[in-house]
mmCIF file of C-alpha atoms and ligand atoms in Angstrom:
data_model
loop_
_atom_site.group_PDB
_atom_site.id
_atom_site.type_symbol
_atom_site.label_atom_id
_atom_site.label_comp_id
_atom_site.label_asym_id
_atom_site.label_seq_id
_atom_site.Cartn_x
_atom_site.Cartn_y
_atom_site.Cartn_z
ATOM 1 C CA SER A 1 18.260 -2.917 -13.587
ATOM 2 C CA SER A 2 16.933 -6.046 -11.339
ATOM 3 C CA HIS A 3 13.167 -5.409 -11.801
ATOM 4 C CA TRP A 4 11.703 -5.780 -8.478
ATOM 5 C CA GLY A 5 10.708 -9.238 -6.947
ATOM 6 C CA TYR A 6 11.326 -10.922 -3.402
ATOM 7 C CA ASP A 7 14.742 -12.019 -3.524
ATOM 8 C CA VAL A 8 17.374 -11.181 -1.575
ATOM 9 C CA ASP A 9 19.422 -8.692 -4.473
ATOM 10 C CA ASN A 10 15.642 -7.166 -5.224
ATOM 11 C CA GLY A 11 13.484 -7.935 -2.587
ATOM 12 C CA PRO A 12 11.459 -5.440 0.170
ATOM 13 C CA SER A 13 14.832 -4.491 1.896
ATOM 14 C CA SER A 14 16.025 -2.871 -1.854
ATOM 15 C CA TRP A 15 12.904 -1.762 -3.297
ATOM 16 C CA HIS A 16 13.444 2.027 -1.128
ATOM 17 C CA GLN A 17 16.254 2.411 -4.179
ATOM 18 C CA SER A 18 13.585 2.550 -7.101
ATOM 19 C CA PHE A 19 11.026 3.837 -4.971
ATOM 20 C CA PRO A 20 11.984 5.768 -2.134
ATOM 21 C CA VAL A 21 8.759 6.425 -0.805
ATOM 22 C CA ALA A 22 9.377 2.619 0.717
ATOM 23 C CA LYS A 23 11.473 4.547 3.488
ATOM 24 C CA ASP A 24 9.982 8.502 3.158
ATOM 25 C CA GLY A 25 6.134 7.402 3.088
ATOM 26 C CA SER A 26 3.569 8.643 6.181
ATOM 27 C CA ARG A 27 1.435 5.570 4.914
ATOM 28 C CA GLN A 28 3.325 2.413 4.095
ATOM 29 C CA SER A 29 1.691 -0.827 4.087
ATOM 30 C CA PRO A 30 1.677 -3.482 5.619
ATOM 31 C CA VAL A 31 1.527 -3.098 9.365
ATOM 32 C CA ASP A 32 1.382 -5.349 12.328
ATOM 33 C CA ILE A 33 -2.232 -4.355 13.620
ATOM 34 C CA ARG A 34 -1.737 -4.193 18.201
ATOM 35 C CA ASN A 35 -5.376 -5.208 18.705
ATOM 36 C CA GLU A 36 -4.684 -3.557 22.100
ATOM 37 C CA GLU A 37 -3.986 -0.222 20.147
ATOM 38 C CA THR A 38 -6.659 0.096 17.497
ATOM 39 C CA GLU A 39 -9.581 2.400 18.212
ATOM 40 C CA ARG A 40 -13.371 1.096 17.971
ATOM 41 C CA ASP A 41 -15.378 3.405 16.039
ATOM 42 C CA PRO A 42 -19.135 2.952 15.958
ATOM 43 C CA THR A 43 -19.207 5.475 13.088
ATOM 44 C CA LEU A 44 -18.305 2.808 10.856
ATOM 45 C CA GLN A 45 -20.861 1.238 8.158
ATOM 46 C CA PRO A 46 -21.035 -2.311 8.005
ATOM 47 C CA LEU A 47 -18.868 -3.413 4.941
ATOM 48 C CA VAL A 48 -21.086 -4.376 2.100
ATOM 49 C CA LEU A 49 -19.482 -6.293 -0.469
ATOM 50 C CA LYS A 50 -21.561 -7.132 -3.771
ATOM 51 C CA TYR A 51 -19.998 -9.837 -6.335
ATOM 52 C CA ASP A 52 -21.137 -10.938 -9.101
ATOM 53 C CA PRO A 53 -19.621 -14.259 -10.438
ATOM 54 C CA ARG A 54 -20.356 -13.320 -14.277
ATOM 55 C CA SER A 55 -17.600 -10.050 -14.107
ATOM 56 C CA SER A 56 -14.693 -13.079 -13.438
ATOM 57 C CA LYS A 57 -12.583 -12.936 -16.496
ATOM 58 C CA THR A 58 -9.162 -14.494 -16.108
ATOM 59 C CA ILE A 59 -6.135 -16.043 -13.737
ATOM 60 C CA ALA A 60 -2.738 -15.167 -14.421
ATOM 61 C CA ASN A 61 0.758 -15.647 -12.973
ATOM 62 C CA ASN A 62 2.306 -12.510 -12.984
ATOM 63 C CA GLY A 63 5.387 -13.263 -11.778
ATOM 64 C CA HIS A 64 4.858 -11.790 -8.510
ATOM 65 C CA SER A 65 1.380 -13.723 -7.331
ATOM 66 C CA ILE A 66 -1.668 -15.251 -8.612
ATOM 67 C CA GLN A 67 -4.035 -12.882 -9.800
ATOM 68 C CA VAL A 68 -8.041 -12.925 -11.074
ATOM 69 C CA ASP A 69 -8.963 -10.213 -12.990
ATOM 70 C CA PHE A 70 -12.178 -8.747 -13.175
ATOM 71 C CA ASP A 71 -14.432 -6.824 -15.824
ATOM 72 C CA ASP A 72 -14.436 -3.414 -14.252
ATOM 73 C CA THR A 73 -16.239 -1.406 -17.359
ATOM 74 C CA THR A 74 -19.317 -1.433 -14.925
ATOM 75 C CA ASP A 75 -20.310 -1.945 -11.194
ATOM 76 C CA GLN A 76 -21.153 -5.375 -11.158
ATOM 77 C CA SER A 77 -18.820 -6.372 -8.240
ATOM 78 C CA VAL A 78 -18.755 -3.478 -5.867
ATOM 79 C CA LEU A 79 -17.374 -2.671 -2.908
ATOM 80 C CA LYS A 80 -19.467 0.325 -0.196
ATOM 81 C CA GLY A 81 -19.739 0.946 3.296
ATOM 82 C CA GLY A 82 -17.273 0.682 5.514
ATOM 83 C CA PRO A 83 -15.362 3.663 6.140
ATOM 84 C CA VAL A 84 -15.757 4.972 2.555
ATOM 85 C CA THR A 85 -18.395 6.846 1.031
ATOM 86 C CA GLY A 86 -19.530 5.810 -2.559
ATOM 87 C CA SER A 87 -18.877 2.508 -4.216
ATOM 88 C CA TYR A 88 -15.568 0.701 -5.375
ATOM 89 C CA ARG A 89 -15.705 -1.306 -8.584
ATOM 90 C CA LEU A 90 -14.176 -4.868 -7.786
ATOM 91 C CA ARG A 91 -10.716 -5.154 -10.464
ATOM 92 C CA GLN A 92 -8.946 -8.387 -9.333
ATOM 93 C CA PHE A 93 -7.826 -10.191 -6.620
ATOM 94 C CA HIS A 94 -4.802 -11.974 -5.651
ATOM 95 C CA PHE A 95 -2.433 -13.652 -2.880
ATOM 96 C CA HIS A 96 0.556 -13.550 -0.367
ATOM 97 C CA TRP A 97 2.215 -16.511 0.938
ATOM 98 C CA GLY A 98 5.169 -18.051 2.646
ATOM 99 C CA SER A 99 7.252 -21.179 1.962
ATOM 100 C CA CYS A 100 5.790 -22.980 5.220
ATOM 101 C CA ASP A 101 2.923 -22.184 6.982
ATOM 102 C CA GLY A 102 4.161 -20.370 9.563
ATOM 103 C CA ARG A 103 4.604 -17.312 7.749
ATOM 104 C CA GLY A 104 3.300 -15.441 4.721
ATOM 105 C CA SER A 105 0.417 -12.929 5.505
ATOM 106 C CA GLU A 106 1.341 -9.064 5.012
ATOM 107 C CA HIS A 107 -0.574 -7.772 7.825
ATOM 108 C CA LEU A 108 0.033 -9.033 11.105
ATOM 109 C CA VAL A 109 -2.330 -9.486 14.337
ATOM 110 C CA ASP A 110 -0.465 -8.465 17.578
ATOM 111 C CA GLY A 111 2.791 -10.004 15.607
ATOM 112 C CA ALA A 112 1.408 -13.454 14.470
ATOM 113 C CA SER A 113 1.533 -14.247 11.107
ATOM 114 C CA PHE A 114 -0.924 -16.123 9.067
ATOM 115 C CA ALA A 115 -0.132 -18.731 6.321
ATOM 116 C CA ALA A 116 -1.397 -16.465 3.125
ATOM 117 C CA GLU A 117 -3.289 -13.342 2.849
ATOM 118 C CA LEU A 118 -6.226 -12.612 -0.024
ATOM 119 C CA HIS A 119 -6.208 -9.020 -1.314
ATOM 120 C CA LEU A 120 -9.477 -7.630 -2.887
ATOM 121 C CA VAL A 121 -8.415 -4.625 -4.806
ATOM 122 C CA HIS A 122 -11.276 -2.350 -5.913
ATOM 123 C CA TRP A 123 -11.243 1.263 -7.198
ATOM 124 C CA ASN A 124 -13.047 4.344 -6.422
ATOM 125 C CA SER A 125 -15.520 4.455 -9.897
ATOM 126 C CA GLU A 126 -17.380 7.110 -8.396
ATOM 127 C CA LYS A 127 -14.417 9.756 -8.537
ATOM 128 C CA TYR A 128 -12.235 8.489 -11.113
ATOM 129 C CA ALA A 129 -11.984 7.455 -14.632
ATOM 130 C CA ASP A 130 -10.027 3.723 -14.257
ATOM 131 C CA VAL A 131 -7.558 1.981 -11.771
ATOM 132 C CA ALA A 132 -4.677 3.513 -12.982
ATOM 133 C CA ASN A 133 -5.978 6.982 -12.399
ATOM 134 C CA ALA A 134 -7.617 5.805 -8.908
ATOM 135 C CA ALA A 135 -4.212 4.565 -7.786
ATOM 136 C CA ILE A 136 -1.832 8.040 -7.292
ATOM 137 C CA GLU A 137 -4.865 9.430 -5.421
ATOM 138 C CA PRO A 138 -5.260 9.024 -1.874
ATOM 139 C CA ASP A 139 -8.898 7.506 -1.799
ATOM 140 C CA GLY A 140 -8.398 5.617 -4.739
ATOM 141 C CA LEU A 141 -8.214 2.158 -3.706
ATOM 142 C CA ALA A 142 -10.133 0.088 -1.262
ATOM 143 C CA VAL A 143 -8.123 -3.492 -0.601
ATOM 144 C CA VAL A 144 -9.718 -6.012 1.649
ATOM 145 C CA GLY A 145 -7.549 -8.095 3.205
ATOM 146 C CA VAL A 146 -8.397 -11.723 4.140
ATOM 147 C CA PHE A 147 -6.332 -14.031 6.013
ATOM 148 C CA LEU A 148 -5.580 -17.790 5.293
ATOM 149 C CA LYS A 149 -5.205 -20.181 8.558
ATOM 150 C CA ILE A 150 -4.013 -23.436 8.346
ATOM 151 C CA GLY A 151 -6.730 -26.108 9.307
ATOM 152 C CA ALA A 152 -9.578 -27.595 6.771
ATOM 153 C CA ALA A 153 -9.274 -27.529 3.004
ATOM 154 C CA ASN A 154 -11.324 -24.735 1.287
ATOM 155 C CA PRO A 155 -13.562 -26.294 -1.122
ATOM 156 C CA ALA A 156 -13.922 -22.662 -2.800
ATOM 157 C CA LEU A 157 -10.401 -22.228 -2.846
ATOM 158 C CA GLN A 158 -9.944 -25.357 -4.614
ATOM 159 C CA LYS A 159 -11.690 -23.982 -7.256
ATOM 160 C CA LEU A 160 -8.859 -21.615 -8.027
ATOM 161 C CA LEU A 161 -6.341 -24.024 -6.868
ATOM 162 C CA ASP A 162 -7.928 -26.337 -9.714
ATOM 163 C CA ALA A 163 -6.643 -24.098 -12.254
ATOM 164 C CA PHE A 164 -3.281 -23.500 -11.486
ATOM 165 C CA ASP A 165 -1.953 -25.838 -14.046
ATOM 166 C CA SER A 166 -2.497 -23.754 -16.901
ATOM 167 C CA VAL A 167 -0.854 -20.983 -15.302
ATOM 168 C CA GLN A 168 2.459 -22.623 -13.582
ATOM 169 C CA LYS A 169 5.086 -20.368 -15.295
ATOM 170 C CA GLU A 170 5.396 -16.796 -14.837
ATOM 171 C CA ASN A 171 3.373 -14.383 -17.024
ATOM 172 C CA THR A 172 0.636 -17.025 -18.159
ATOM 173 C CA LYS A 173 -2.890 -16.024 -18.610
ATOM 174 C CA ALA A 174 -6.249 -18.436 -18.595
ATOM 175 C CA ASP A 175 -9.527 -17.766 -18.858
ATOM 176 C CA PHE A 176 -11.282 -17.962 -15.338
ATOM 177 C CA LYS A 177 -15.029 -17.308 -16.227
ATOM 178 C CA ASN A 178 -18.147 -17.922 -13.492
ATOM 179 C CA PHE A 179 -15.998 -17.286 -10.468
ATOM 180 C CA ASP A 180 -17.699 -15.932 -7.237
ATOM 181 C CA PRO A 181 -14.933 -14.127 -5.052
ATOM 182 C CA SER A 182 -17.467 -14.249 -2.127
ATOM 183 C CA THR A 183 -17.323 -17.739 -1.431
ATOM 184 C CA LEU A 184 -13.896 -16.858 -0.200
ATOM 185 C CA LEU A 185 -14.633 -14.252 2.164
ATOM 186 C CA PRO A 186 -15.792 -15.767 5.965
ATOM 187 C CA PRO A 187 -19.037 -15.205 7.210
ATOM 188 C CA CYS A 188 -18.400 -12.283 9.497
ATOM 189 C CA LEU A 189 -17.049 -9.062 7.770
ATOM 190 C CA ASP A 190 -15.787 -7.041 10.793
ATOM 191 C CA PHE A 191 -13.034 -5.375 9.893
ATOM 192 C CA TRP A 192 -10.127 -2.846 10.970
ATOM 193 C CA THR A 193 -9.611 -0.137 8.508
ATOM 194 C CA TYR A 194 -6.480 2.442 8.167
ATOM 195 C CA LEU A 195 -4.758 4.826 5.604
ATOM 196 C CA GLY A 196 -2.204 2.717 3.630
ATOM 197 C CA SER A 197 -0.554 2.013 0.567
ATOM 198 C CA LEU A 198 0.030 -1.017 -2.186
ATOM 199 C CA THR A 199 2.565 -3.550 -0.740
ATOM 200 C CA THR A 200 4.615 -3.788 -3.442
ATOM 201 C CA PRO A 201 6.000 -1.717 -6.078
ATOM 202 C CA PRO A 202 5.183 1.476 -7.358
ATOM 203 C CA LEU A 203 4.036 1.574 -3.179
ATOM 204 C CA LEU A 204 1.167 4.119 -3.956
ATOM 205 C CA GLU A 205 -0.465 5.616 -0.887
ATOM 206 C CA SER A 206 -3.441 4.986 -1.954
ATOM 207 C CA VAL A 207 -5.225 2.647 -0.489
ATOM 208 C CA ILE A 208 -7.895 2.448 2.140
ATOM 209 C CA TRP A 209 -7.416 -1.123 3.977
ATOM 210 C CA HIS A 210 -9.689 -2.939 5.181
ATOM 211 C CA VAL A 211 -8.641 -6.170 7.380
ATOM 212 C CA LEU A 212 -10.776 -8.852 7.935
ATOM 213 C CA LYS A 213 -10.553 -10.160 11.566
ATOM 214 C CA GLU A 214 -12.151 -13.547 10.714
ATOM 215 C CA PRO A 215 -9.770 -15.640 8.554
ATOM 216 C CA ILE A 216 -10.790 -18.623 6.368
ATOM 217 C CA THR A 217 -9.196 -21.663 6.474
ATOM 218 C CA VAL A 218 -6.607 -23.474 4.008
ATOM 219 C CA SER A 219 -4.917 -26.938 4.448
ATOM 220 C CA SER A 220 -1.108 -27.458 4.156
ATOM 221 C CA GLY A 221 -1.745 -29.342 1.074
ATOM 222 C CA GLN A 222 -3.327 -26.672 -0.708
ATOM 223 C CA MET A 223 -0.584 -24.223 0.391
ATOM 224 C CA GLU A 224 1.480 -26.752 -1.096
ATOM 225 C CA GLN A 225 0.002 -26.287 -4.283
ATOM 226 C CA PHE A 226 0.176 -22.625 -3.925
ATOM 227 C CA ARG A 227 4.299 -23.434 -3.845
ATOM 228 C CA SER A 228 3.743 -25.224 -7.112
ATOM 229 C CA LEU A 229 3.524 -22.105 -9.097
ATOM 230 C CA LYS A 230 6.626 -20.626 -10.641
ATOM 231 C CA PHE A 231 8.368 -16.964 -10.195
ATOM 232 C CA THR A 232 10.971 -16.403 -12.869
ATOM 233 C CA ALA A 233 13.555 -18.606 -13.492
ATOM 234 C CA ASN A 234 11.598 -21.516 -12.849
ATOM 235 C CA LYS A 235 11.742 -20.530 -8.787
ATOM 236 C CA PRO A 236 8.471 -21.793 -6.882
ATOM 237 C CA MET A 237 6.605 -18.750 -5.840
ATOM 238 C CA GLN A 238 6.759 -18.391 -2.438
ATOM 239 C CA ASP A 239 7.337 -15.643 0.581
ATOM 240 C CA ASN A 240 5.842 -13.159 -1.361
ATOM 241 C CA PHE A 241 5.063 -10.941 1.079
ATOM 242 C CA ARG A 242 6.383 -7.627 2.550
ATOM 243 C CA PRO A 243 7.351 -7.064 5.949
ATOM 244 C CA PRO A 244 5.011 -5.017 8.066
ATOM 245 C CA GLN A 245 6.238 -1.373 7.700
ATOM 246 C CA PRO A 246 5.897 1.210 10.839
ATOM 247 C CA LEU A 247 2.581 2.958 11.776
ATOM 248 C CA LYS A 248 4.095 6.482 12.130
ATOM 249 C CA GLY A 249 1.040 7.975 14.260
ATOM 250 C CA ARG A 250 -1.599 6.681 12.143
ATOM 251 C CA LYS A 251 -4.980 4.574 14.168
ATOM 252 C CA VAL A 252 -5.991 1.414 13.180
ATOM 253 C CA ARG A 253 -9.778 1.591 13.870
ATOM 254 C CA ARG A 254 -12.141 -1.578 13.964
ATOM 255 C CA ASN A 255 -16.125 -1.687 13.453
ATOM 256 C CA PHE A 256 -16.512 -4.847 16.129
HETATM 257 C C1 LIG B 1 -0.928 0.329 -9.485
HETATM 258 C C2 LIG B 1 0.253 -0.538 -10.316
HETATM 259 C C3 LIG B 1 -0.232 -1.692 -10.709
HETATM 260 N N1 LIG B 1 -0.241 -2.365 -9.017
HETATM 261 C C4 LIG B 1 -1.874 -2.635 -8.463
HETATM 262 O O1 LIG B 1 -2.700 -2.583 -8.789
HETATM 263 C C5 LIG B 1 -1.481 -3.124 -7.147
HETATM 264 C C6 LIG B 1 -2.767 -3.432 -6.377
HETATM 265 C C7 LIG B 1 -3.095 -4.195 -5.158
HETATM 266 C C8 LIG B 1 -1.625 -4.145 -4.367
HETATM 267 S S1 LIG B 1 -1.580 -4.940 -2.479
HETATM 268 N N2 LIG B 1 -0.752 -5.837 -2.601
HETATM 269 O O2 LIG B 1 -1.298 -3.965 -1.984
HETATM 270 O O3 LIG B 1 -3.109 -5.474 -2.680
HETATM 271 C C9 LIG B 1 -0.840 -4.326 -5.007
HETATM 272 C C10 LIG B 1 -0.404 -3.360 -6.354
HETATM 273 C C11 LIG B 1 -0.073 -0.157 -11.679
HETATM 274 N N3 LIG B 1 1.022 1.070 -11.839
HETATM 275 C C12 LIG B 1 2.488 1.046 -11.971
HETATM 276 C C13 LIG B 1 2.881 2.282 -12.111
HETATM 277 C C14 LIG B 1 1.895 3.336 -11.777
HETATM 278 C C15 LIG B 1 1.784 4.615 -11.512
HETATM 279 C C16 LIG B 1 0.643 5.206 -11.668
HETATM 280 C C17 LIG B 1 -0.559 4.427 -11.816
HETATM 281 C C18 LIG B 1 -0.398 2.740 -11.782
HETATM 282 C C19 LIG B 1 1.036 2.192 -11.788
HETATM 283 ZN ZN1 LIG B 2 -1.823 -7.758 -2.158
#
């Protein structure tokens, strides 16, 4: 059977065949954030992201995205605050991007796409034993989404891009130590938050989403470097984003 991907025959519009939650789910992601319809919630705590560069381990091309994995055996790099109680441990971050600069993000803001979107994936280490157990729980994961907007070249991103040569092909991995993911965050952590899902199969409805209002910049040349990575069968890795899904009555809250 054709493993899921982003091609015309195995892409987002066909995922429901193997993962019925794609169609039947009540909290699917991503969504188009219509700012006028969001609700400001003054009870939302500030988002606290404490990352230790010593926890970064490897960079990998997993055939769907480029992903940096972290040592999540202790609470070295954690997310606290925002809508969640407790502490969520950083497991990995990865990206979604387009074949051109006009598209590529998964979440939209008032219908507008960004060139790319960074996802920092954390799991509820106070309630669950590991990420796989957390991933099947409604409060198991907390993902922070950061938009990448075309502008000045981003030096923090360049450190990552310089490692791409060793992971051009699908299912390749290389050491990637001492990387501080907070260098990829914008100065302001204002966010929208809503209950959603993984945006790739198995599309589990276990994610508390925190989408940052402020993008970071990326240059067109840097976007070209993302597109130099390969999917399977030597195809350029690009357009690895799911389109927006119905809100189905969900409220998106904001802390700003
Ligand atoms: C979670 C999957 C692995 N996928 C992810 O961890 C993941 C994380 C974040 C995103 S995104 N783009 O939304 O930020 C997407 C996928 C493993 N796995 C596969 C089957 C499965 C069944 C139970 C538990 C884990 C399972
Ligand atoms: Zn993602």
